[in-house]
PDB file of C-alpha atoms and ligand atoms in Angstrom:
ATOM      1  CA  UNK A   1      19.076 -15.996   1.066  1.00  0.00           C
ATOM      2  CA  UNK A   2      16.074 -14.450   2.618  1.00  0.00           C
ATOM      3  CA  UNK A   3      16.915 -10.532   3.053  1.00  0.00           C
ATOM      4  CA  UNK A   4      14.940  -9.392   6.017  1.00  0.00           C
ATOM      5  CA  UNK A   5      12.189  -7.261   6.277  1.00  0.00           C
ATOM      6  CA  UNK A   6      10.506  -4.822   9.513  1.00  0.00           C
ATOM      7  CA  UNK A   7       7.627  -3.347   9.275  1.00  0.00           C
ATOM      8  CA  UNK A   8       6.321  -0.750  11.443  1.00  0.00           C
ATOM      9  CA  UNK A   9       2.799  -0.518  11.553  1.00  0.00           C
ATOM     10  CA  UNK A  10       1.707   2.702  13.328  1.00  0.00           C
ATOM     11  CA  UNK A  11      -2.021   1.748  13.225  1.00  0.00           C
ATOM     12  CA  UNK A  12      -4.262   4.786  13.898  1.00  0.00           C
ATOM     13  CA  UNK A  13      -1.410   6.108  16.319  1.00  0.00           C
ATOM     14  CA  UNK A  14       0.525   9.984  15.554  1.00  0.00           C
ATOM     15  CA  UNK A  15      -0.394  13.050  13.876  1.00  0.00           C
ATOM     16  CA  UNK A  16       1.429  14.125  11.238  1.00  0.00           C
ATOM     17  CA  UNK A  17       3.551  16.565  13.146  1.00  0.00           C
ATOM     18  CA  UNK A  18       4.729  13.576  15.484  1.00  0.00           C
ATOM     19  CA  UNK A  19       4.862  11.160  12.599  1.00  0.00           C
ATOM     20  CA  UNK A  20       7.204  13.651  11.112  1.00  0.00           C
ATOM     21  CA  UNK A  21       9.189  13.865  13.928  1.00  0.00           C
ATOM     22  CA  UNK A  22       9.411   9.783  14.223  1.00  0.00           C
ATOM     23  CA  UNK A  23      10.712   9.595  10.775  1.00  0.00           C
ATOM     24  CA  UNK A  24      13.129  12.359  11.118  1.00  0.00           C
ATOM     25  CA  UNK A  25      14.913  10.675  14.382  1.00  0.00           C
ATOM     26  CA  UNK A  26      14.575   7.438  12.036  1.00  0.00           C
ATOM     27  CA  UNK A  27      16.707   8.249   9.096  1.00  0.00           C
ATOM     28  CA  UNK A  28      19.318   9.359  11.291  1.00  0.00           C
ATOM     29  CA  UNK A  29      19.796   6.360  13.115  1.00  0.00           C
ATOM     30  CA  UNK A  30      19.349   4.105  10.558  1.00  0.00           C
ATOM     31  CA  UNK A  31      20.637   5.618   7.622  1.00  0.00           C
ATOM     32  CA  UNK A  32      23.807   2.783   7.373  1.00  0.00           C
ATOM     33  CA  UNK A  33      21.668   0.071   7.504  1.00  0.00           C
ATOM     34  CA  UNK A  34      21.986  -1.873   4.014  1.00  0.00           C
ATOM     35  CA  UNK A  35      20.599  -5.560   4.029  1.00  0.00           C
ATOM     36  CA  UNK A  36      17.827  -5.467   6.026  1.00  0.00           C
ATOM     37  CA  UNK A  37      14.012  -4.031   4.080  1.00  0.00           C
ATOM     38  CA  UNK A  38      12.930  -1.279   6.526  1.00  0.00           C
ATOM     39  CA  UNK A  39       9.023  -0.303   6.038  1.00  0.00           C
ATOM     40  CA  UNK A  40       7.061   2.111   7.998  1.00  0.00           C
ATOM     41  CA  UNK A  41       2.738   2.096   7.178  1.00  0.00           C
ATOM     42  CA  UNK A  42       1.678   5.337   8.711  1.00  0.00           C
ATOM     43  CA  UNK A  43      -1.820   6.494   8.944  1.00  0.00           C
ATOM     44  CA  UNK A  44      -3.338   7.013   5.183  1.00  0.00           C
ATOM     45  CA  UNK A  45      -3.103  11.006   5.272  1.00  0.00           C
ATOM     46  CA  UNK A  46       0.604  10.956   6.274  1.00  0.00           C
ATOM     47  CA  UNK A  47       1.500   8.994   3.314  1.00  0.00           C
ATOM     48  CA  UNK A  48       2.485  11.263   0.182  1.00  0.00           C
ATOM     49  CA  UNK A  49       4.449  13.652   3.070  1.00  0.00           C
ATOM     50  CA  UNK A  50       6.145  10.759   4.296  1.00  0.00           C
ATOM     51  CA  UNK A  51       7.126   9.593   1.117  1.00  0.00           C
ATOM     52  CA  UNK A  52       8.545  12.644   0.165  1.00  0.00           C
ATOM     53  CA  UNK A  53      10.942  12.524   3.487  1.00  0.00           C
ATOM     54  CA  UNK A  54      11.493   8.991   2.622  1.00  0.00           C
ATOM     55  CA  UNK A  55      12.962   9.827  -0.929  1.00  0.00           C
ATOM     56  CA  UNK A  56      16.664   8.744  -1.399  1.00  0.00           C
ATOM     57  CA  UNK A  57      16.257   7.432   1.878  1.00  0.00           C
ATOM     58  CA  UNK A  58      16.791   3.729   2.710  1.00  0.00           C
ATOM     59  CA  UNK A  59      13.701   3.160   4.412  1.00  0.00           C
ATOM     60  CA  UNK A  60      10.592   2.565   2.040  1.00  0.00           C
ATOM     61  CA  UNK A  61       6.502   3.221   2.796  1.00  0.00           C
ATOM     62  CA  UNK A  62       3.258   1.279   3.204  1.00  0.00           C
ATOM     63  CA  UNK A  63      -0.539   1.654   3.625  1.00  0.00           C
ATOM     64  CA  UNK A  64      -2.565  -0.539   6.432  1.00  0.00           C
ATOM     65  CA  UNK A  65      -5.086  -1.648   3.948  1.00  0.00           C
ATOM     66  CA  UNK A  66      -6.432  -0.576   0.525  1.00  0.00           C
ATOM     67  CA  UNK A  67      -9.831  -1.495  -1.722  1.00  0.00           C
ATOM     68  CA  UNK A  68      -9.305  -4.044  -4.627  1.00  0.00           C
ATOM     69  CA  UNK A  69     -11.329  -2.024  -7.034  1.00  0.00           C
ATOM     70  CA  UNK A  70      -8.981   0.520  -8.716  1.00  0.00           C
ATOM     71  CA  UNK A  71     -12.046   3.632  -8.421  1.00  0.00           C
ATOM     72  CA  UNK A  72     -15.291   3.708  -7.720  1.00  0.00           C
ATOM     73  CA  UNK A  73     -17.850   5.153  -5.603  1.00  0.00           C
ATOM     74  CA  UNK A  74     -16.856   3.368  -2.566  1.00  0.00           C
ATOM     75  CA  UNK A  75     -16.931   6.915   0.147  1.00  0.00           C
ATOM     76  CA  UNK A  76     -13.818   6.553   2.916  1.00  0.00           C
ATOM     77  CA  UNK A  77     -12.129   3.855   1.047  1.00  0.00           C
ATOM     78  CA  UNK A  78      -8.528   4.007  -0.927  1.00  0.00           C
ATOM     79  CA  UNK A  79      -7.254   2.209  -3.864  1.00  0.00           C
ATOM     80  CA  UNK A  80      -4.050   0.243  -5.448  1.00  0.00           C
ATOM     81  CA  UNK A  81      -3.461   3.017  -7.790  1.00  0.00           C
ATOM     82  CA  UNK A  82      -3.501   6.059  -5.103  1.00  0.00           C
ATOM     83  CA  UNK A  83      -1.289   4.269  -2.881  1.00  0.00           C
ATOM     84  CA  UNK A  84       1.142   3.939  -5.954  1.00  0.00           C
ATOM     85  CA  UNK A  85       0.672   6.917  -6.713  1.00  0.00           C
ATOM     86  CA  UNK A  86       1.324   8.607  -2.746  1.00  0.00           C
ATOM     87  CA  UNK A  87       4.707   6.695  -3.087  1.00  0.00           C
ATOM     88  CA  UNK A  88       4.211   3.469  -1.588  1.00  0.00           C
ATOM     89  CA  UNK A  89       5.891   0.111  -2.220  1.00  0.00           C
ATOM     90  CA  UNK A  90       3.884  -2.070   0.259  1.00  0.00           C
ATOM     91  CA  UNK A  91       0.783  -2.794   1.783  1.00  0.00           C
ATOM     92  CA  UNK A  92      -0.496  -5.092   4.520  1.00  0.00           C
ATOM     93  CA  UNK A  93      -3.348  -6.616   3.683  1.00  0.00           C
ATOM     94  CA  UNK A  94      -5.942  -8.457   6.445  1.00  0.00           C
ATOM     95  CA  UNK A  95      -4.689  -7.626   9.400  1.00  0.00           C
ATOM     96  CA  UNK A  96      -6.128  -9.139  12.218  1.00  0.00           C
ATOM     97  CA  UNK A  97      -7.655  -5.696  13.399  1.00  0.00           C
ATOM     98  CA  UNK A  98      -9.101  -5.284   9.801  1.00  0.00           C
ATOM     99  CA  UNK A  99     -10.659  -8.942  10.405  1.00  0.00           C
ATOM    100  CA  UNK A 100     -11.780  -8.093  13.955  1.00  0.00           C
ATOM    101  CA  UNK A 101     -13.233  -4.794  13.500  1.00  0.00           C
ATOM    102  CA  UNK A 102     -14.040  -4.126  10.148  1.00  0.00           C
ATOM    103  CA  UNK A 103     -15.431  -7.007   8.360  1.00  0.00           C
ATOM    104  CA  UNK A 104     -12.686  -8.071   6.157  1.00  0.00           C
ATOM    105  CA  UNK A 105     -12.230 -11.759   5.127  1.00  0.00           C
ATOM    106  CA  UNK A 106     -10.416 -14.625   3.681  1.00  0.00           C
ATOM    107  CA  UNK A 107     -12.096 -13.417   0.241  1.00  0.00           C
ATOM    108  CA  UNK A 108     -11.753  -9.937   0.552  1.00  0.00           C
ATOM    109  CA  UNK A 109      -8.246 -10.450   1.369  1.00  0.00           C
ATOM    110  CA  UNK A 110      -7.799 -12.486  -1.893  1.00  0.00           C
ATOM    111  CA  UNK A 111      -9.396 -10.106  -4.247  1.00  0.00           C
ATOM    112  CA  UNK A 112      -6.615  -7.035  -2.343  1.00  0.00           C
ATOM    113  CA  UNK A 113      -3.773  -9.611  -2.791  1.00  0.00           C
ATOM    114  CA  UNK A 114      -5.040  -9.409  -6.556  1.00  0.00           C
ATOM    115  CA  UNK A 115      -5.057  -5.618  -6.881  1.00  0.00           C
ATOM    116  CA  UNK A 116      -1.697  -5.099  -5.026  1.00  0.00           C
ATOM    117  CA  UNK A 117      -0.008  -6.837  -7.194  1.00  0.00           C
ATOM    118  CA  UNK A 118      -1.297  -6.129 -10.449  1.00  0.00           C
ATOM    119  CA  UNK A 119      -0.804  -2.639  -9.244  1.00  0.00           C
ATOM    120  CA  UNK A 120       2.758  -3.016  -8.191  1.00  0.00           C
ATOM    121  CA  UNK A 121       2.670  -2.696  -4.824  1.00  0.00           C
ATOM    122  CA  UNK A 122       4.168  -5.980  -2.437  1.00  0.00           C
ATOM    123  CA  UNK A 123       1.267  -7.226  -0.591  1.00  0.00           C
ATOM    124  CA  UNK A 124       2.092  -7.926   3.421  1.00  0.00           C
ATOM    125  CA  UNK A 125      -0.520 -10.616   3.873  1.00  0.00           C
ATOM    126  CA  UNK A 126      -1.683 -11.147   7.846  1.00  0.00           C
ATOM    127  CA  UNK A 127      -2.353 -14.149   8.895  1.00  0.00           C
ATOM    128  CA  UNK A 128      -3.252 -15.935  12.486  1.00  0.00           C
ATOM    129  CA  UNK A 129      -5.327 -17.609  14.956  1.00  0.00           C
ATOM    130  CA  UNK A 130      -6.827 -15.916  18.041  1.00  0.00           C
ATOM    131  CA  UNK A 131      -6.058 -17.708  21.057  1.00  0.00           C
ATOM    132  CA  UNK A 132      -9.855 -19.583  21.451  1.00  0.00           C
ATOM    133  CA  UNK A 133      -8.803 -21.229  18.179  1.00  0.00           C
ATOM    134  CA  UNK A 134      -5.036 -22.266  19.171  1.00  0.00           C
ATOM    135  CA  UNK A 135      -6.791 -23.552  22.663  1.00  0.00           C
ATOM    136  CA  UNK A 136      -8.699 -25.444  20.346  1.00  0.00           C
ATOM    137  CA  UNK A 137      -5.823 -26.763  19.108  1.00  0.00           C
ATOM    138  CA  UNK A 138      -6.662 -25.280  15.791  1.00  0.00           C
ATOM    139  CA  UNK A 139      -4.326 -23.546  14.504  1.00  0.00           C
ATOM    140  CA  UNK A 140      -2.936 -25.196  11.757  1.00  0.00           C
ATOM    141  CA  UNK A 141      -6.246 -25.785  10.155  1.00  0.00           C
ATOM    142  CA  UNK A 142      -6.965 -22.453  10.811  1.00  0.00           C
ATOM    143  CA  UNK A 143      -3.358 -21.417   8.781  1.00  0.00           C
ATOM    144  CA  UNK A 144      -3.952 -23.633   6.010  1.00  0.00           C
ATOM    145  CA  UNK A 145      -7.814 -21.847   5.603  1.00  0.00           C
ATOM    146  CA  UNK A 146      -6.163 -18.553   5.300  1.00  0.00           C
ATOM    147  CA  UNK A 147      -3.349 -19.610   3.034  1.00  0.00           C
ATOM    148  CA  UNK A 148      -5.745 -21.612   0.872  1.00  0.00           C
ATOM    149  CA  UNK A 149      -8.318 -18.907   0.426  1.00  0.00           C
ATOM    150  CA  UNK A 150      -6.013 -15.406   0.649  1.00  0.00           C
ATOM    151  CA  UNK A 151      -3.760 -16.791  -2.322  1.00  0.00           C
ATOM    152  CA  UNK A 152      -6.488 -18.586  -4.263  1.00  0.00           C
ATOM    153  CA  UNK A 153      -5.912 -18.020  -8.048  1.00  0.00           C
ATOM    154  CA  UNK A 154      -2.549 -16.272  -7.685  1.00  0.00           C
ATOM    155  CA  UNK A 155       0.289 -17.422 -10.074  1.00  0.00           C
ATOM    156  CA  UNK A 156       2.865 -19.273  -8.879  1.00  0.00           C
ATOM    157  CA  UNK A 157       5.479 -16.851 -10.419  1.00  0.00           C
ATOM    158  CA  UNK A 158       3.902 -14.110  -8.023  1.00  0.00           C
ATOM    159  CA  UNK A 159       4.465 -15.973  -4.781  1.00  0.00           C
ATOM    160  CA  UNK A 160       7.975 -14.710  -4.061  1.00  0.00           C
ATOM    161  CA  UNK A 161       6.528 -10.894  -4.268  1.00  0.00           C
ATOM    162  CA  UNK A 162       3.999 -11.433  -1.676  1.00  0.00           C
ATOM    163  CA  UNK A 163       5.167 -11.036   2.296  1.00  0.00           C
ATOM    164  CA  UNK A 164       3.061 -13.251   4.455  1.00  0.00           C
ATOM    165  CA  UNK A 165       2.947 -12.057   8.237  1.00  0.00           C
ATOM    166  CA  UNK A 166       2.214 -14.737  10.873  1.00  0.00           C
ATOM    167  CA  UNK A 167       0.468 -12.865  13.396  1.00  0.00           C
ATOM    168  CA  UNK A 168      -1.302 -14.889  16.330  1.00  0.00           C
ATOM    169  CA  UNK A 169      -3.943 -12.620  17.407  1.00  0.00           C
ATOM    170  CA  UNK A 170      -2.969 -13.467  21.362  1.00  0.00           C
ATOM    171  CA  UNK A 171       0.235 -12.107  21.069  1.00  0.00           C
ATOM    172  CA  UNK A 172      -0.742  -8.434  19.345  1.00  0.00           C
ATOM    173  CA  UNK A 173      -0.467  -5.410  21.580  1.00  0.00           C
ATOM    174  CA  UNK A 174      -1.108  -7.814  24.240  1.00  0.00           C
ATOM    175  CA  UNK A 175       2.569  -8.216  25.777  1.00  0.00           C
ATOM    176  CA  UNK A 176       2.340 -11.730  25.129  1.00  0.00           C
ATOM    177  CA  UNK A 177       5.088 -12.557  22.317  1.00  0.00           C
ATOM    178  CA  UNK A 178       4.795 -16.358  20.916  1.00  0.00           C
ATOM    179  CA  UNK A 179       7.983 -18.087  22.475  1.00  0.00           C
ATOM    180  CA  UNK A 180      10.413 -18.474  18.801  1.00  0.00           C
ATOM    181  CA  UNK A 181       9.789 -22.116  19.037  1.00  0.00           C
ATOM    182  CA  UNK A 182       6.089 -21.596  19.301  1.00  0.00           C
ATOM    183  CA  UNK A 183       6.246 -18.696  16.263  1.00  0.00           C
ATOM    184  CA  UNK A 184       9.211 -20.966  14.709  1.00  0.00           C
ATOM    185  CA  UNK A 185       6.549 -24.233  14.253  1.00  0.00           C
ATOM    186  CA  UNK A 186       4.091 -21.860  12.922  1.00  0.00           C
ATOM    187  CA  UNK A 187       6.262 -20.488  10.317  1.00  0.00           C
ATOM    188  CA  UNK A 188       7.656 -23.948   9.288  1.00  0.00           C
ATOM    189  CA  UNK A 189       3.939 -24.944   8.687  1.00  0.00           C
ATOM    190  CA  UNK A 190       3.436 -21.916   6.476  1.00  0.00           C
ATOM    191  CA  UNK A 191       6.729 -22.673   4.414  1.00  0.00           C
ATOM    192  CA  UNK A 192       5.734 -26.285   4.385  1.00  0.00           C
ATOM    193  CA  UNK A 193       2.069 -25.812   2.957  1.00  0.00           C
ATOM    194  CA  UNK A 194       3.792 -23.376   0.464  1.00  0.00           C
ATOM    195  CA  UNK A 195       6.387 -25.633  -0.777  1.00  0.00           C
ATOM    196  CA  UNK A 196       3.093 -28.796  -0.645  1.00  0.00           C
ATOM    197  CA  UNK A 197       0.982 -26.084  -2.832  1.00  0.00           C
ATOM    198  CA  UNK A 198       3.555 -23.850  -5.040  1.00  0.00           C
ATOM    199  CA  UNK A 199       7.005 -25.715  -5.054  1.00  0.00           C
ATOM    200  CA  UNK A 200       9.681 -25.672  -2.337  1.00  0.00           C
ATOM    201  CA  UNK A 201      11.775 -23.160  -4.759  1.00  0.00           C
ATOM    202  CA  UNK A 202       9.456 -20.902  -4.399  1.00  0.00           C
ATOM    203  CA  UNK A 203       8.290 -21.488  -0.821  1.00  0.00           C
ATOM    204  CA  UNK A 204      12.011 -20.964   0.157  1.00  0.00           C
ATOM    205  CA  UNK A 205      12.238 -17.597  -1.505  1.00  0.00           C
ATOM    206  CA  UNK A 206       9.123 -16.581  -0.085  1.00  0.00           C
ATOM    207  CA  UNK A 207       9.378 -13.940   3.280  1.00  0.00           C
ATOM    208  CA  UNK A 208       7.690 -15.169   6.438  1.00  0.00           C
ATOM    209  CA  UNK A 209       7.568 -12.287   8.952  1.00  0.00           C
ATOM    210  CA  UNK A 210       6.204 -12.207  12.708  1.00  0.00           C
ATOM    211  CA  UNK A 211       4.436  -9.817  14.335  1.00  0.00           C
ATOM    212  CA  UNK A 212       3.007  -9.893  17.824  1.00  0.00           C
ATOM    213  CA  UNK A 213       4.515  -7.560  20.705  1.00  0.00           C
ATOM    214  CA  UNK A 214       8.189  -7.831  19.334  1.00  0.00           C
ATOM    215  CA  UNK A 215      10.324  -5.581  21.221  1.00  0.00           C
ATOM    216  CA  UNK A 216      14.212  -4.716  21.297  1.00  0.00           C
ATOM    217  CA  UNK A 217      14.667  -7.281  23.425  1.00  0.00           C
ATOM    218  CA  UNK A 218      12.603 -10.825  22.142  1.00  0.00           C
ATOM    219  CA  UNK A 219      13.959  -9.907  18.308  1.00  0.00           C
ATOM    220  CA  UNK A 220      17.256 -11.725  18.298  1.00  0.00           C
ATOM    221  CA  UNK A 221      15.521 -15.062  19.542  1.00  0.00           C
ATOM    222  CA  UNK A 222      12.869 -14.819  16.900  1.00  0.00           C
ATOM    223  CA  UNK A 223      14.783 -13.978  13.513  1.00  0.00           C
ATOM    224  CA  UNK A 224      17.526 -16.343  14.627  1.00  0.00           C
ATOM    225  CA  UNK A 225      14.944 -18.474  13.847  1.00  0.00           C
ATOM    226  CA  UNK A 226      15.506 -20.937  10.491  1.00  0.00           C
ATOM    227  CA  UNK A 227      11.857 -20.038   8.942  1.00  0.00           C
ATOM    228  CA  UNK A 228      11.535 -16.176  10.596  1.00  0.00           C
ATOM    229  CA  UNK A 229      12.526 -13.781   8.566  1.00  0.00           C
ATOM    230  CA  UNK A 230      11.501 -10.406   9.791  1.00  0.00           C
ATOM    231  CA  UNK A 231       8.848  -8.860  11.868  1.00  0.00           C
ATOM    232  CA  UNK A 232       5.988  -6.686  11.738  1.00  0.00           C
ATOM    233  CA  UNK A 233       5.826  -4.606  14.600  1.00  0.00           C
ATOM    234  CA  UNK A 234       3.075  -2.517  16.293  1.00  0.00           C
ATOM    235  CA  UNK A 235       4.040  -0.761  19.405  1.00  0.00           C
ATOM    236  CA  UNK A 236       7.404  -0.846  19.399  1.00  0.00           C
ATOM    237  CA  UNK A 237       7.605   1.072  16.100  1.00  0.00           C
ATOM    238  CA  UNK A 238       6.331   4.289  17.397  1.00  0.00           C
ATOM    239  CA  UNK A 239       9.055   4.883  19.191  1.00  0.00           C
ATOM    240  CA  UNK A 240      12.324   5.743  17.355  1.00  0.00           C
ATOM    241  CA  UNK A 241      15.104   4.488  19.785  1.00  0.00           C
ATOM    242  CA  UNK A 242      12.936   1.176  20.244  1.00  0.00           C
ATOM    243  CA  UNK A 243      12.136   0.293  16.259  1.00  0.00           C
ATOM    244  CA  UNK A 244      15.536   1.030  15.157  1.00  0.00           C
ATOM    245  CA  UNK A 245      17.122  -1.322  18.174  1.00  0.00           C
ATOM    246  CA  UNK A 246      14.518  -3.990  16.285  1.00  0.00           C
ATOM    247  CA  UNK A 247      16.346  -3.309  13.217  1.00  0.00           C
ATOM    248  CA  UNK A 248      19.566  -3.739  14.054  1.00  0.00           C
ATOM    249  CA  UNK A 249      19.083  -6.670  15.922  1.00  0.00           C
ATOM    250  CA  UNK A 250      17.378  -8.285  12.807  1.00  0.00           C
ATOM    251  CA  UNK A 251      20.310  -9.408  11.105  1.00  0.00           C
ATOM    252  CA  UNK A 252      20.010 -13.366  10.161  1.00  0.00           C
ATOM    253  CA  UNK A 253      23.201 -15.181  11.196  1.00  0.00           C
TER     254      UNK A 253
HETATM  255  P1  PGA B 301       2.097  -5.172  18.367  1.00  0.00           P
HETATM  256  O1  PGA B 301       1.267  -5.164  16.997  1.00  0.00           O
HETATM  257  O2  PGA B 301       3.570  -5.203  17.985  1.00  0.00           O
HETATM  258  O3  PGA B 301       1.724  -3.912  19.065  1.00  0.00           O
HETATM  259  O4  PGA B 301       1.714  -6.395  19.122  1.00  0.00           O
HETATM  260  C1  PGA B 301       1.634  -5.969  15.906  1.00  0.00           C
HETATM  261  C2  PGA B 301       0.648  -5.795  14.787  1.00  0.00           C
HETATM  262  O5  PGA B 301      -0.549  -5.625  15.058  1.00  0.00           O
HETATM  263  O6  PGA B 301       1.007  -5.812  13.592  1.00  0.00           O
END
């Protein structure tokens, strides 16, 4: 089975003093939890400190982004190897923000996916449709773009260490959560065009999170979902009482 995975993406939210004190209140409260992947992807410069007070802990670290060139005189930008190296595990890779704001595409996100994992790090790969496009009526075509070009020219035998995130761009930060049926049919799609493209072994091994304003209270209806299994979460995770309620309600079945 699927094991579950959270991710708390603190975007450019918390200093280092008050991302300290997020992680301490963490560990304490979810020190017992055993089957379920707990992430936090604090700010860059947090990163080697947080990793240190993440060591022997059960709750493992990620970066927001990352170049796909391993150095280089690229000023501002950080790659596979340093994140390795800073102690992380995971990295999300086009988030919708990073689309939005900064320029990144279907192509850029391809050649990251690339350098994640041939540096060992488990890509988180965002993908969505803003809500013009699902209006539209849009949004699988829209899915199957992203898919098609994010994961171009990755082995099959590397699909089950990438995460995909369904994120629809409506729902982030925006109090507007999918309903789980509407996130469920989304997810299904994204399973279905793996098994179509890949092979249905591997599309069933392969993690499907959500992310979009999940709170304590929507979790439980979304991962009881057959094809949901985790989230990535935004707000919510900056505060400790809320992200570890997320956690513990994420347990599938
Ligand atoms: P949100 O953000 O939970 O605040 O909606 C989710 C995300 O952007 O990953």
């Amino acid at each position: 089975m699927r094991k579950p995975i959270i991710a708390g993406n603190w975007k450019m939210y918390k200093t280092l003093e008050e991302g300290e004190e997020l992680v301490n209140l963490l560990k304490r409260q979810l020190y017992d939890v055993e089957d379920i992947d707990i992430v936090l992807c604090p700010p860059f410069t947090h990163l080697a400190y947080i990793a240190d007070m993440l060591e022997s802990s059960n709750i493992l670290l990620g970066a927001q982004d990352m170049h796909w060139e391993e150095e280089g005189a690229y000023t501002g930008e950080i790659s596979g190897p340093m994140l390795k190296c800073a102690g992380c595990k995971f990295v999300l890779i086009g988030h919708s923000e990073r689309r939005q704001f900064f320029g990144e595409t279907n192509e850029s996100v391809n050649k990251k996916l690339a350098s994640a994992l041939n540096n060992g790090l488990t890509p988180i790969v965002c993908i969505g449709e803003d809500l013009k496009q699902r209006e539209k009526g849009i949004t699988f075509d829209l899915i199957s773009q992203q898919l098609e070009l994010g994961l171009k020219a990755i082995a099959p035998e590397r699909l089950k260490e990438i995460i995909i995130a369904y994120e629809p761009v409506w729902a982030i930060g925006s109090g507007k959560v999918a309903t789980s049926e509407q996130a469920q049919e989304v997810h299904r799609y994204i399973r279905d065009w793996l098994s179509k493209n890949y092979s249905s072994a591997l599309a069933q091994e392969t993690r499907i999170q959500y992310g979009g304003s999940v709170k304590p209270d929507n979790i439980a209806g979304l991962i009881a979902q057959e094809d949901i299994d985790g989230a990535l979460v935004g707000g919510a995770s900056l505060d400790a009482d809320s992200f570890s309620a997320i956690v513990r309600e994420s347990k599938k079945g």
